[in-house]
Amino acid sequence: MYQTWNSRKQLFTSHYHKIPPAIRNSLQWTQNCTTPISQPFQPKGPSILATNLIKSYFEIGLIREAHTLFDEMPERDVVAWTAMIAGYTSCNYYTRAWSLFCEMMRECPDHPNDFTLSSSLKACKGMKSLSCGTLVHGLAIKDGMDGRLYVDNALLDMYAMCSVSMDEACMVFHNITVKNAVSWTTLITGYTHRGDGYGGLQVFKQMLSEEAEQNPFSFSIAVRACASVGSYTYGKQIHAAVTKHGFESNIPVMNSILDMYCRCGCFCEAKQYFYSMPGRDLITWNTLIAGYEKFNPDESLYLFSKMESQGFSPNCFTFTSIIAACAQLAVLSCGQQVHGGIVQRGLVGNLALSNSLIDMYAKCGNIIDSHKIFCEMSSRDLVSWTSMMIGYGTHGYGKEAVELFDEMVRSSIRPDQIVFMAVLSACSHAGLLDEGLRYFKSMVGDYSVAPNQEIYGCVVDLLGRAGKVKEAYELILSMPSKPDESVWGAFLGACKAHGLPNFGKMAARSLLDLRPNMSGTYVMLSNIYAADGRWGDFAKMRKLMRGLGNKKEAGRSWVEVRNQVSSFFVGDEVGLHMEWVYGVLEMVNQHMQEAGYVPDLDCLIHDLEDGT
DNA sequence: TAGCGGACGC
């Protein structure tokens, strides 16, 4: 007995000195120890101390130390095992947490209790493993642990996140006799995170009508639900309710409101709200930067520099948005600088960040660096493969995209609609007709992925570019739903490329039925008529366009010369640094001529007349 | 002594 105490004392003393003083002072167990550690040691339940220490190690990210301490513990009770499972889960090491749970089931003499089950359910949720979660559910029923609120809430969360529908989650929710705020917010989150914001709002409404206790979490997720459906009206109402309940100074709630204004496209209101906020954290900045990324990427970059000047250090979320902003603007040198910042901060292994870097380099015209990032990734998800395939496709590397798709399937990643769209588009641009059609067939036959409008658009484009306009038309006729503008747009493009005015007229009519004021459609059709020498029809189109009153917006291009981005349009004489722009264009022209390119000037008649 | 809910990307 003495020996055991002595070894425990040594163990704690050795670990105690590894903890930074600031953390050491905050440890709960030091409050019980009135004597300093150098004084004769008074053991007061060392297992409790070790468990507390494990928890503290996880809190400060010392995962290895936590595990070493756990390994060194002579006796490990259910609380110590649970602290380990919860610790790994809190650091996003879900698989590790699950293995520990399985190990505990084999080795620990104690039964898992409600603490253990709720922690391991969180790990199942993290792994997105319905089968593991269902296993824990079975265990909970067997041990009479279902009915404990924490277990039920964790079960509800697991089913909401892992199951294909919300049915199981709703069943668990309805069986909770005394629901708390967590039960409600978990259900609302479940609906919202799977894209059913209206479902989430419906539950929130019910929560209000049943006069359930409201807290900042419930408001935060309700505002998120409004944001996901883009409902400014509901968002405004909930914003008013937030103020009424006195949560207007809660930073996470304010962040959700800010996000809602951005997602509803109300950027003036978002900015005004941002500057009126009594307190901001990193998430506040990240929310606004992410909000502006698509709408106004320049503003995103400006906010990024302002954020840094105010002492906030960017994290992987910030960089993901900033890299996307650089990709949108196609500013390579800026993207490279931000990439340097990522390396400097040791964020290189972050998956989402690497994915956005692949996309950025490809969009900035540097497919080699894009590929380099892809190759250096230690793990890849579907987005990584998709981004690389899109990059290859837009650069005309159809064969590489096809090879990548096959490699992805070999590495057991199941393709989705988006990745099929990427590979089909790559085939289309590289003229790989047979491969493209094979993927289209395999998508439905082998993977049961239903083609959406955009995929039909890709296949119509694939057939059209290969000159199979009749087959493209037959495909449109065979579609189970009414073709949308992406399908007819692709077909009209094919008609223009192959000079087929009658088909073109039909495609343009269908497009104009869907979007009557699209001047681009008139331009396209008039060009088809012009190429066919049908000047009467050409003139009719021009007249119709004038009647519309809206001109097709002039297409703008931009080049980056000496770290300066210059935007210009056809015949532009007044833009900034035009001498640089024309210098670069002359160079491009020479390259094209050397490569044997002969421009098709016929189709430009109307565009030039229109200044587009 | 240990546990459940709020921000990003193609």
Coordinates of C-alpha atoms (C1' of nucleotides) in Angstrom, one line a residue:
Chain A
M1 CA 0.0 0.0 0.0
Y2 CA 2.8 2.4 1.0
Q3 CA 4.6 1.6 -2.2
T4 CA 1.5 2.5 -4.3
W5 CA 1.1 5.8 -2.6
N6 CA 4.7 6.5 -3.0
S7 CA 4.8 5.8 -6.7
R8 CA 1.7 7.9 -7.2
K9 CA 3.3 10.8 -5.3
Q10 CA 6.3 10.6 -7.6
L11 CA 4.1 10.5 -10.6
F12 CA 2.2 13.7 -9.7
T13 CA 5.3 15.5 -8.6
S14 CA 7.0 14.8 -11.9
H15 CA 3.9 16.0 -13.9
Y16 CA 3.2 19.0 -11.6
H17 CA 6.4 20.6 -12.7
K18 CA 5.6 20.3 -16.4
I19 CA 2.6 22.6 -16.1
P20 CA 3.0 26.2 -16.9
P21 CA 2.7 28.3 -13.6
A22 CA -0.3 30.2 -14.9
I23 CA -2.2 27.0 -15.6
R24 CA -0.9 25.4 -12.4
N25 CA -2.5 28.1 -10.3
S26 CA -5.8 27.5 -12.0
L27 CA -5.9 23.8 -11.3
Q28 CA -8.7 22.7 -9.1
W29 CA -6.5 20.2 -7.2
T30 CA -4.0 22.8 -6.1
Q31 CA -6.9 24.5 -4.2
N32 CA -7.2 21.3 -2.1
C33 CA -3.4 21.2 -1.5
T34 CA -2.8 23.9 1.1
T35 CA 0.9 22.9 1.3
P36 CA 3.3 23.6 -1.6
I37 CA 4.4 20.5 -3.6
S38 CA 7.9 20.7 -2.0
Q39 CA 6.4 20.2 1.4
P40 CA 5.6 16.7 2.7
F41 CA 3.0 15.3 0.3
Q42 CA -0.5 14.7 1.7
P43 CA -2.3 12.4 -0.7
K44 CA -6.0 13.3 -0.9
G45 CA -7.3 10.8 -3.5
P46 CA -4.5 10.7 -6.2
S47 CA -6.9 9.3 -8.8
I48 CA -8.9 12.4 -8.5
L49 CA -5.8 14.6 -8.9
A50 CA -4.6 12.6 -11.9
T51 CA -7.9 12.9 -13.6
N52 CA -8.0 16.6 -13.0
L53 CA -4.5 16.9 -14.4
I54 CA -5.5 14.9 -17.5
K55 CA -8.4 17.3 -18.1
S56 CA -6.0 20.3 -17.7
Y57 CA -3.5 18.8 -20.1
F58 CA -6.1 18.4 -22.7
E59 CA -7.3 22.0 -22.1
I60 CA -3.9 23.4 -22.9
G61 CA -3.3 21.0 -25.8
L62 CA -0.7 18.7 -24.1
I63 CA -2.3 15.6 -25.5
R64 CA 0.8 13.4 -25.3
E65 CA 1.4 14.3 -21.6
A66 CA -2.2 13.5 -20.8
H67 CA -1.8 10.1 -22.4
T68 CA 1.5 9.4 -20.6
L69 CA -0.1 10.3 -17.3
F70 CA -3.0 8.0 -18.1
D71 CA -0.6 5.2 -19.0
E72 CA 1.3 5.7 -15.8
M73 CA -1.8 5.5 -13.6
P74 CA -1.6 2.3 -11.5
E75 CA -5.4 2.2 -11.3
R76 CA -7.8 3.7 -13.8
D77 CA -11.4 4.2 -12.8
V78 CA -14.4 5.1 -15.0
V79 CA -13.8 8.8 -14.3
A80 CA -10.2 8.6 -15.6
W81 CA -11.3 6.7 -18.7
T82 CA -14.1 9.2 -19.3
A83 CA -11.7 12.2 -18.9
M84 CA -9.5 10.6 -21.6
I85 CA -12.4 10.0 -24.0
A86 CA -13.8 13.5 -23.4
G87 CA -10.3 15.0 -23.7
Y88 CA -9.6 13.4 -27.1
T89 CA -13.0 14.4 -28.4
S90 CA -12.5 18.0 -27.3
C91 CA -9.3 18.1 -29.4
N92 CA -11.1 16.6 -32.4
Y93 CA -9.3 13.2 -32.1
Y94 CA -12.5 11.3 -32.5
T95 CA -11.2 8.0 -33.7
R96 CA -8.7 7.9 -30.8
A97 CA -11.5 8.7 -28.4
W98 CA -13.6 5.8 -29.8
S99 CA -10.7 3.4 -29.6
L100 CA -10.3 4.3 -25.9
F101 CA -14.0 3.7 -25.4
C102 CA -13.7 0.2 -26.9
E103 CA -10.5 -0.4 -24.8
M104 CA -12.4 0.7 -21.7
M105 CA -15.2 -1.7 -22.4
R106 CA -12.6 -4.5 -22.5
E107 CA -10.3 -3.5 -19.6
C108 CA -12.1 -1.3 -17.1
P109 CA -13.9 -3.2 -14.4
D110 CA -16.5 -0.4 -14.0
H111 CA -19.4 -0.1 -16.3
P112 CA -19.5 3.1 -18.5
N113 CA -21.8 5.6 -16.9
D114 CA -23.8 8.5 -18.3
F115 CA -20.7 10.7 -18.4
T116 CA -18.9 8.1 -20.5
L117 CA -21.8 7.5 -22.9
S118 CA -22.3 11.2 -23.6
S119 CA -18.6 11.7 -24.3
S120 CA -18.3 8.7 -26.6
L121 CA -21.5 9.7 -28.4
K122 CA -19.8 13.0 -29.2
A123 CA -16.9 11.0 -30.6
C124 CA -19.3 9.1 -32.8
K125 CA -20.8 12.4 -34.0
G126 CA -17.2 13.6 -34.8
M127 CA -16.5 10.4 -36.8
K128 CA -20.0 10.8 -38.5
S129 CA -20.4 7.1 -37.6
L130 CA -24.1 6.1 -37.3
S131 CA -23.1 2.5 -36.6
C132 CA -20.9 3.4 -33.6
G133 CA -23.5 5.8 -32.3
T134 CA -26.3 3.2 -32.6
L135 CA -24.0 0.7 -30.7
V136 CA -23.7 3.2 -27.8
H137 CA -27.5 3.8 -27.9
G138 CA -28.0 0.0 -27.5
L139 CA -25.6 0.0 -24.6
A140 CA -27.4 3.0 -23.0
I141 CA -30.7 1.1 -23.3
K142 CA -29.2 -2.1 -21.8
D143 CA -27.7 -0.2 -18.8
G144 CA -30.9 1.9 -18.3
M145 CA -29.0 5.0 -19.2
D146 CA -31.4 6.3 -21.8
G147 CA -33.6 8.8 -20.0
R148 CA -30.6 10.6 -18.5
L149 CA -30.7 14.1 -20.0
Y150 CA -27.1 14.3 -21.0
V151 CA -27.2 10.9 -22.8
D152 CA -30.4 11.8 -24.5
N153 CA -29.1 15.1 -25.7
A154 CA -25.9 13.5 -27.0
L155 CA -28.0 10.8 -28.7
L156 CA -30.2 13.5 -30.3
D157 CA -27.1 15.3 -31.5
M158 CA -25.5 12.2 -32.9
Y159 CA -28.6 11.1 -34.8
A160 CA -29.1 14.7 -36.1
M161 CA -25.6 14.8 -37.5
C162 CA -25.1 11.2 -38.7
S163 CA -28.4 9.9 -39.9
V164 CA -29.8 10.5 -43.4
S165 CA -33.0 11.9 -42.0
M166 CA -34.0 13.7 -38.8
D167 CA -36.5 10.9 -37.9
E168 CA -34.4 9.2 -35.3
A169 CA -33.3 12.6 -33.7
C170 CA -37.0 13.6 -33.5
M171 CA -37.9 10.3 -31.9
V172 CA -35.2 10.8 -29.2
F173 CA -36.3 14.4 -28.7
H174 CA -40.0 13.5 -28.3
N175 CA -39.1 10.8 -25.7
I176 CA -37.3 13.3 -23.5
T177 CA -39.7 14.0 -20.8
V178 CA -38.1 17.1 -19.4
K179 CA -36.4 18.9 -22.2
N180 CA -33.8 21.6 -21.4
A181 CA -32.4 24.4 -23.6
V182 CA -29.7 22.0 -25.0
S183 CA -32.3 19.5 -26.2
W184 CA -34.1 22.3 -28.2
T185 CA -31.0 23.9 -29.6
T186 CA -29.5 20.6 -30.6
L187 CA -32.7 19.8 -32.6
I188 CA -32.6 23.3 -34.2
T189 CA -28.9 22.8 -35.0
G190 CA -29.6 19.4 -36.6
Y191 CA -32.1 20.9 -39.0
T192 CA -30.0 23.9 -39.8
H193 CA -26.7 22.1 -40.4
R194 CA -28.3 19.8 -42.9
G195 CA -29.6 22.8 -44.8
D196 CA -33.2 22.8 -43.6
G197 CA -33.3 26.3 -42.1
Y198 CA -37.0 26.4 -42.2
G199 CA -37.2 23.1 -40.2
G200 CA -34.9 24.7 -37.7
L201 CA -37.1 27.9 -37.5
Q202 CA -40.2 25.7 -37.1
V203 CA -38.6 24.1 -34.0
F204 CA -37.5 27.5 -32.7
K205 CA -41.1 28.7 -33.0
Q206 CA -42.4 25.7 -31.1
M207 CA -39.7 26.4 -28.5
L208 CA -41.1 29.9 -28.0
S209 CA -44.7 28.7 -27.9
E210 CA -43.9 26.2 -25.2
E211 CA -42.2 28.9 -23.3
A212 CA -39.0 26.9 -23.0
E213 CA -36.0 28.6 -21.3
Q214 CA -34.1 30.8 -23.8
N215 CA -30.4 31.4 -23.7
P216 CA -27.8 32.8 -26.0
F217 CA -27.2 29.4 -27.7
S218 CA -30.9 29.1 -28.8
F219 CA -30.9 32.7 -30.3
S220 CA -27.5 32.1 -31.9
I221 CA -28.7 29.0 -33.8
A222 CA -32.1 30.5 -34.6
V223 CA -30.3 33.5 -36.3
R224 CA -28.1 30.9 -38.1
A225 CA -31.3 29.2 -39.4
C226 CA -32.5 32.6 -40.8
A227 CA -29.1 33.1 -42.4
S228 CA -29.2 29.7 -44.0
V229 CA -32.5 30.4 -45.7
G230 CA -31.5 34.0 -46.4
S231 CA -34.5 35.3 -44.6
Y232 CA -33.8 38.9 -43.7
T233 CA -37.4 39.4 -42.3
Y234 CA -37.1 36.5 -39.8
G235 CA -33.5 37.5 -39.1
K236 CA -34.6 41.1 -38.2
Q237 CA -37.4 39.7 -35.9
I238 CA -35.0 37.5 -34.0
H239 CA -32.5 40.3 -33.8
A240 CA -35.2 42.3 -32.0
A241 CA -36.0 39.4 -29.7
V242 CA -32.3 39.1 -28.9
T243 CA -32.3 42.7 -27.7
K244 CA -35.6 42.1 -25.8
H245 CA -34.0 39.1 -23.9
G246 CA -30.9 41.1 -23.1
F247 CA -28.5 39.0 -25.1
E248 CA -27.4 41.9 -27.4
S249 CA -23.9 42.0 -25.9
N250 CA -23.2 38.3 -26.1
I251 CA -20.4 38.0 -28.7
P252 CA -21.3 34.7 -30.3
V253 CA -24.9 35.9 -30.7
M254 CA -23.7 39.1 -32.2
N255 CA -21.5 37.1 -34.5
S256 CA -24.5 35.1 -35.7
I257 CA -26.4 38.3 -36.4
L258 CA -23.5 39.7 -38.3
D259 CA -23.3 36.5 -40.3
M260 CA -27.0 36.6 -41.0
Y261 CA -26.8 40.2 -42.5
C262 CA -23.9 39.1 -44.7
R263 CA -25.7 35.9 -45.9
C264 CA -28.8 38.0 -46.7
G265 CA -26.7 40.3 -48.8
C266 CA -27.2 43.3 -46.5
F267 CA -23.6 44.4 -46.4
C268 CA -24.3 48.1 -45.4
E269 CA -26.3 46.8 -42.4
A270 CA -23.6 44.2 -41.7
K271 CA -20.8 46.8 -41.7
Q272 CA -22.9 49.3 -39.6
Y273 CA -23.6 46.5 -37.1
F274 CA -19.9 45.5 -37.0
Y275 CA -18.8 49.0 -36.1
S276 CA -21.6 49.3 -33.5
M277 CA -20.6 46.1 -31.7
P278 CA -19.5 46.7 -28.1
G279 CA -16.9 43.9 -28.3
R280 CA -15.4 41.8 -31.1
D281 CA -13.4 38.6 -31.2
L282 CA -11.6 36.7 -33.9
I283 CA -14.8 35.1 -35.1
T284 CA -16.4 38.5 -35.6
W285 CA -13.6 39.5 -38.0
N286 CA -13.7 36.1 -39.7
T287 CA -17.4 36.4 -40.2
L288 CA -17.2 39.7 -41.9
I289 CA -14.2 38.8 -44.0
A290 CA -15.9 35.5 -45.1
G291 CA -19.1 37.5 -45.8
Y292 CA -17.3 39.9 -48.1
E293 CA -15.2 37.3 -49.8
K294 CA -17.7 36.6 -52.6
F295 CA -19.5 39.9 -52.7
N296 CA -16.5 42.2 -52.6
P297 CA -13.1 40.4 -52.2
D298 CA -11.2 43.7 -52.2
E299 CA -13.0 44.6 -49.0
S300 CA -12.1 41.2 -47.5
L301 CA -8.4 41.9 -48.1
Y302 CA -8.8 45.4 -46.6
L303 CA -10.5 44.0 -43.5
F304 CA -7.8 41.4 -43.2
S305 CA -5.1 44.1 -43.0
K306 CA -7.2 46.1 -40.5
M307 CA -7.8 43.1 -38.4
E308 CA -4.0 42.4 -38.1
S309 CA -3.3 46.1 -37.3
Q310 CA -5.8 45.8 -34.4
G311 CA -3.8 42.9 -32.9
F312 CA -5.9 39.9 -34.0
S313 CA -3.9 37.0 -35.2
P314 CA -5.5 35.3 -38.2
N315 CA -6.4 31.6 -37.9
C316 CA -7.1 28.9 -40.5
F317 CA -10.7 30.2 -41.0
T318 CA -9.4 33.7 -41.7
F319 CA -6.8 32.4 -44.2
T320 CA -9.4 30.2 -45.9
S321 CA -11.5 33.2 -46.7
I322 CA -8.5 35.4 -47.6
I323 CA -7.1 32.7 -50.0
A324 CA -10.6 32.5 -51.6
A325 CA -10.6 36.3 -52.0
C326 CA -7.2 36.1 -53.7
A327 CA -8.6 33.4 -56.0
Q328 CA -11.7 35.5 -56.8
L329 CA -9.5 38.4 -57.8
A330 CA -6.9 36.2 -59.4
V331 CA -4.1 38.1 -57.7
L332 CA -1.2 35.6 -57.7
S333 CA 1.4 37.7 -55.9
C334 CA -1.0 38.5 -53.1
G335 CA -2.0 34.9 -52.8
Q336 CA 1.6 33.9 -52.5
Q337 CA 2.2 36.4 -49.8
V338 CA -0.8 35.1 -47.8
H339 CA 0.5 31.5 -48.4
G340 CA 3.8 32.7 -46.8
G341 CA 1.8 33.9 -43.8
I342 CA 0.2 30.4 -43.5
V343 CA 3.6 28.7 -43.6
Q344 CA 4.9 31.2 -41.0
R345 CA 2.0 30.4 -38.6
G346 CA 2.5 26.6 -39.0
L347 CA -1.0 26.1 -40.5
V348 CA 0.3 24.1 -43.5
G349 CA -1.4 20.8 -42.6
N350 CA -4.9 22.3 -42.4
L351 CA -7.1 20.5 -44.8
A352 CA -9.6 23.3 -45.6
L353 CA -6.7 25.7 -46.1
S354 CA -4.8 23.4 -48.5
N355 CA -8.0 22.9 -50.4
S356 CA -8.5 26.7 -50.8
L357 CA -4.8 27.0 -51.9
I358 CA -5.3 24.4 -54.6
D359 CA -8.2 26.4 -55.9
M360 CA -6.4 29.8 -55.5
Y361 CA -3.3 28.7 -57.5
A362 CA -5.4 27.2 -60.2
K363 CA -7.6 30.3 -60.5
C364 CA -4.4 32.5 -60.6
G365 CA -3.1 30.5 -63.5
N366 CA -0.4 28.6 -61.6
I367 CA -1.5 24.9 -62.0
I368 CA 2.0 23.7 -61.1
D369 CA 1.8 25.1 -57.5
S370 CA -1.8 23.9 -57.3
H371 CA -0.6 20.4 -58.0
K372 CA 2.3 20.8 -55.6
I373 CA -0.1 21.6 -52.8
F374 CA -2.3 18.7 -53.7
C375 CA 0.7 16.3 -53.7
E376 CA 2.0 17.5 -50.4
M377 CA -1.2 17.0 -48.5
S378 CA -1.0 14.3 -45.9
S379 CA -4.8 13.6 -46.1
R380 CA -7.3 14.6 -48.7
D381 CA -11.1 14.8 -48.8
L382 CA -13.6 15.0 -51.6
V383 CA -13.1 18.8 -51.8
S384 CA -9.3 18.4 -52.3
W385 CA -9.9 16.0 -55.3
T386 CA -12.7 18.2 -56.7
S387 CA -10.7 21.4 -56.5
M388 CA -7.7 19.8 -58.3
M389 CA -10.0 18.4 -61.0
I390 CA -11.7 21.7 -61.5
G391 CA -8.2 23.3 -61.8
Y392 CA -7.1 20.7 -64.4
G393 CA -10.3 21.2 -66.3
T394 CA -10.1 24.9 -66.5
H395 CA -6.5 24.7 -67.6
G396 CA -7.4 22.3 -70.4
Y397 CA -5.8 19.2 -68.8
G398 CA -8.7 16.8 -69.4
K399 CA -6.6 13.7 -69.4
E400 CA -5.0 14.6 -66.0
A401 CA -8.5 15.3 -64.6
V402 CA -9.7 11.9 -65.8
E403 CA -6.7 10.1 -64.3
L404 CA -7.2 11.9 -61.0
F405 CA -10.9 10.9 -60.9
D406 CA -9.9 7.2 -61.3
E407 CA -7.2 7.6 -58.7
M408 CA -9.7 9.1 -56.3
V409 CA -12.1 6.2 -56.8
R410 CA -9.2 3.8 -56.2
S411 CA -8.5 5.5 -52.9
S412 CA -12.1 4.6 -51.8
I413 CA -13.5 8.1 -52.0
R414 CA -17.1 8.1 -53.1
P415 CA -17.8 10.7 -55.8
D416 CA -20.7 13.1 -55.4
Q417 CA -22.5 15.3 -57.9
I418 CA -20.0 18.1 -57.8
V419 CA -17.0 15.9 -58.5
F420 CA -18.8 14.4 -61.5
M421 CA -19.5 17.9 -62.7
A422 CA -15.8 18.7 -62.4
V423 CA -14.7 15.6 -64.4
L424 CA -17.5 16.0 -67.0
S425 CA -16.6 19.7 -67.5
A426 CA -12.9 18.8 -67.8
C427 CA -13.8 16.1 -70.5
S428 CA -15.9 18.6 -72.3
H429 CA -13.1 21.3 -72.5
A430 CA -10.5 18.7 -73.5
G431 CA -12.7 17.1 -76.2
L432 CA -12.8 13.7 -74.3
L433 CA -16.2 12.7 -75.5
D434 CA -16.1 9.0 -74.9
E435 CA -14.6 9.3 -71.4
G436 CA -17.2 12.0 -70.5
L437 CA -20.1 9.8 -71.6
R438 CA -18.6 6.8 -69.8
Y439 CA -18.6 8.9 -66.5
F440 CA -22.1 10.1 -67.1
K441 CA -23.3 6.5 -67.5
S442 CA -21.2 5.3 -64.5
M443 CA -22.6 8.2 -62.3
V444 CA -26.1 6.8 -62.5
G445 CA -25.3 3.1 -63.0
D446 CA -22.5 2.6 -60.5
Y447 CA -22.9 5.3 -57.9
S448 CA -26.6 6.0 -58.0
V449 CA -25.9 9.8 -58.2
A450 CA -28.9 11.5 -59.8
P451 CA -27.8 14.0 -62.5
N452 CA -29.0 17.5 -61.7
Q453 CA -29.6 20.4 -64.1
E454 CA -25.9 21.5 -64.0
I455 CA -24.7 18.0 -64.8
Y456 CA -27.1 17.8 -67.8
G457 CA -25.7 21.2 -68.8
C458 CA -22.2 19.7 -68.7
V459 CA -23.1 16.7 -70.8
V460 CA -25.0 18.9 -73.3
D461 CA -21.8 21.0 -73.5
L462 CA -19.7 17.9 -73.9
L463 CA -21.8 16.6 -76.8
G464 CA -22.2 20.1 -78.3
R465 CA -18.4 20.8 -78.3
A466 CA -17.8 17.5 -80.0
G467 CA -20.3 18.4 -82.7
K468 CA -23.0 16.0 -81.5
V469 CA -25.7 18.7 -81.5
K470 CA -28.5 16.3 -82.4
E471 CA -27.5 13.9 -79.6
A472 CA -27.4 16.9 -77.2
Y473 CA -30.9 17.8 -78.2
E474 CA -32.1 14.2 -77.7
L475 CA -30.6 14.2 -74.2
I476 CA -32.5 17.4 -73.4
L477 CA -35.7 15.8 -74.6
S478 CA -35.0 12.8 -72.4
M479 CA -34.6 14.8 -69.2
P480 CA -37.0 13.9 -66.4
S481 CA -37.5 17.5 -65.4
K482 CA -37.8 20.8 -67.4
P483 CA -34.4 21.9 -68.5
D484 CA -33.2 25.1 -66.9
E485 CA -31.0 27.9 -68.3
S486 CA -27.7 26.1 -67.7
V487 CA -28.9 23.3 -70.1
W488 CA -30.3 25.6 -72.7
G489 CA -27.3 27.9 -72.4
A490 CA -24.9 25.0 -73.1
F491 CA -27.1 24.0 -76.1
L492 CA -27.2 27.6 -77.5
G493 CA -23.4 27.7 -77.2
A494 CA -23.2 24.5 -79.2
C495 CA -25.5 26.0 -81.9
K496 CA -23.3 29.0 -82.1
A497 CA -20.1 27.0 -82.4
H498 CA -21.5 24.8 -85.2
G499 CA -23.6 27.5 -87.0
L500 CA -27.0 26.0 -86.5
P501 CA -29.5 28.9 -86.6
N502 CA -32.7 26.9 -86.4
F503 CA -31.6 24.9 -83.3
G504 CA -30.2 28.1 -82.0
K505 CA -33.5 30.0 -82.3
M506 CA -35.2 27.2 -80.4
A507 CA -32.6 27.3 -77.6
A508 CA -32.7 31.1 -77.4
R509 CA -36.5 31.0 -77.2
S510 CA -36.4 28.5 -74.3
L511 CA -33.8 30.6 -72.6
L512 CA -35.8 33.8 -73.0
D513 CA -38.9 32.0 -71.6
L514 CA -36.9 31.4 -68.4
R515 CA -35.1 34.7 -68.3
P516 CA -36.7 37.2 -70.6
N517 CA -34.3 40.1 -70.1
M518 CA -31.0 38.3 -70.8
S519 CA -29.4 40.5 -73.5
G520 CA -26.6 38.0 -73.7
T521 CA -29.1 35.5 -75.3
Y522 CA -30.0 38.0 -78.0
V523 CA -26.3 38.7 -78.7
M524 CA -25.6 35.0 -79.0
L525 CA -28.5 34.4 -81.4
S526 CA -27.8 37.5 -83.5
N527 CA -24.2 36.2 -83.9
I528 CA -25.5 32.9 -85.1
Y529 CA -27.7 34.7 -87.7
A530 CA -24.8 36.9 -88.7
A531 CA -22.5 33.9 -89.2
D532 CA -25.2 32.3 -91.4
G533 CA -25.6 35.5 -93.4
R534 CA -29.2 35.9 -92.2
W535 CA -29.0 39.7 -91.9
G536 CA -32.7 40.2 -91.7
D537 CA -33.0 38.0 -88.6
F538 CA -29.8 39.7 -87.3
A539 CA -31.4 43.1 -87.6
K540 CA -34.6 41.9 -85.9
M541 CA -32.5 40.7 -82.9
R542 CA -30.8 44.1 -82.7
K543 CA -34.2 45.8 -82.7
L544 CA -35.5 43.5 -80.0
M545 CA -32.4 44.2 -77.9
R546 CA -32.8 48.0 -78.2
G547 CA -36.4 47.5 -77.1
L548 CA -35.1 45.8 -73.9
G549 CA -33.4 48.9 -72.9
N550 CA -30.6 47.1 -71.2
K551 CA -27.3 46.5 -72.8
K552 CA -25.2 43.5 -72.3
E553 CA -22.6 44.5 -69.7
A554 CA -19.2 44.9 -71.3
G555 CA -16.9 41.9 -70.6
R556 CA -13.9 43.0 -68.6
S557 CA -10.5 41.3 -68.4
W558 CA -7.7 41.9 -66.0
V559 CA -4.0 41.3 -65.9
E560 CA -1.5 41.5 -63.0
V561 CA 1.7 43.3 -64.0
R562 CA 4.4 44.2 -61.5
N563 CA 2.0 43.5 -58.6
Q564 CA -0.6 45.9 -60.0
V565 CA -3.9 44.6 -61.2
S566 CA -5.3 46.4 -64.2
S567 CA -8.8 45.9 -65.5
F568 CA -9.8 46.7 -69.0
F569 CA -12.3 46.1 -71.8
V570 CA -12.2 46.0 -75.6
G571 CA -10.7 49.2 -77.0
D572 CA -10.1 50.6 -73.6
E573 CA -7.9 53.7 -73.7
V574 CA -8.4 55.3 -70.3
G575 CA -7.8 52.6 -67.8
L576 CA -4.8 52.7 -65.4
H577 CA -1.4 51.5 -66.7
M578 CA -2.8 50.8 -70.2
E579 CA 0.7 50.8 -71.6
W580 CA 1.5 47.8 -69.5
V581 CA -1.8 46.1 -70.4
Y582 CA -1.2 46.5 -74.1
G583 CA 2.4 45.3 -73.7
V584 CA 1.2 42.1 -72.1
L585 CA -1.6 41.6 -74.7
E586 CA 0.9 42.0 -77.5
M587 CA 3.0 39.3 -75.9
V588 CA 0.0 37.0 -75.5
N589 CA -0.9 37.6 -79.2
Q590 CA 2.5 36.7 -80.3
H591 CA 2.4 33.4 -78.3
M592 CA -1.0 32.6 -79.8
Q593 CA 0.2 33.2 -83.4
E594 CA 3.3 31.1 -82.8
A595 CA 1.0 28.3 -81.5
G596 CA -0.9 28.5 -84.8
Y597 CA -4.1 30.1 -83.5
V598 CA -6.3 31.7 -86.1
P599 CA -9.0 34.0 -84.5
D600 CA -12.6 33.6 -85.5
L601 CA -13.4 37.2 -86.3
D602 CA -16.9 36.5 -87.8
C603 CA -18.5 36.0 -84.4
L604 CA -17.2 39.2 -83.1
I605 CA -19.3 41.5 -85.4
H606 CA -22.0 42.2 -83.0
D607 CA -19.8 42.2 -79.9
L608 CA -17.6 44.9 -81.3
E609 CA -20.6 47.0 -82.4
D610 CA -21.8 46.8 -78.9
G611 CA -18.4 47.5 -77.4
T612 CA -18.4 44.2 -75.6
Chain B
dT1 C1' -13.0 14.1 -10.3
dA2 C1' -15.3 13.3 -16.1
dG3 C1' -20.3 14.8 -20.1
dC4 C1' -24.5 17.6 -24.4
dG5 C1' -25.8 23.0 -28.0
dG6 C1' -23.4 28.8 -31.3
dA7 C1' -18.5 30.9 -37.1
dC8 C1' -15.2 28.8 -42.9
dG9 C1' -14.2 26.2 -48.2
dC10 C1' -15.4 23.4 -54.4

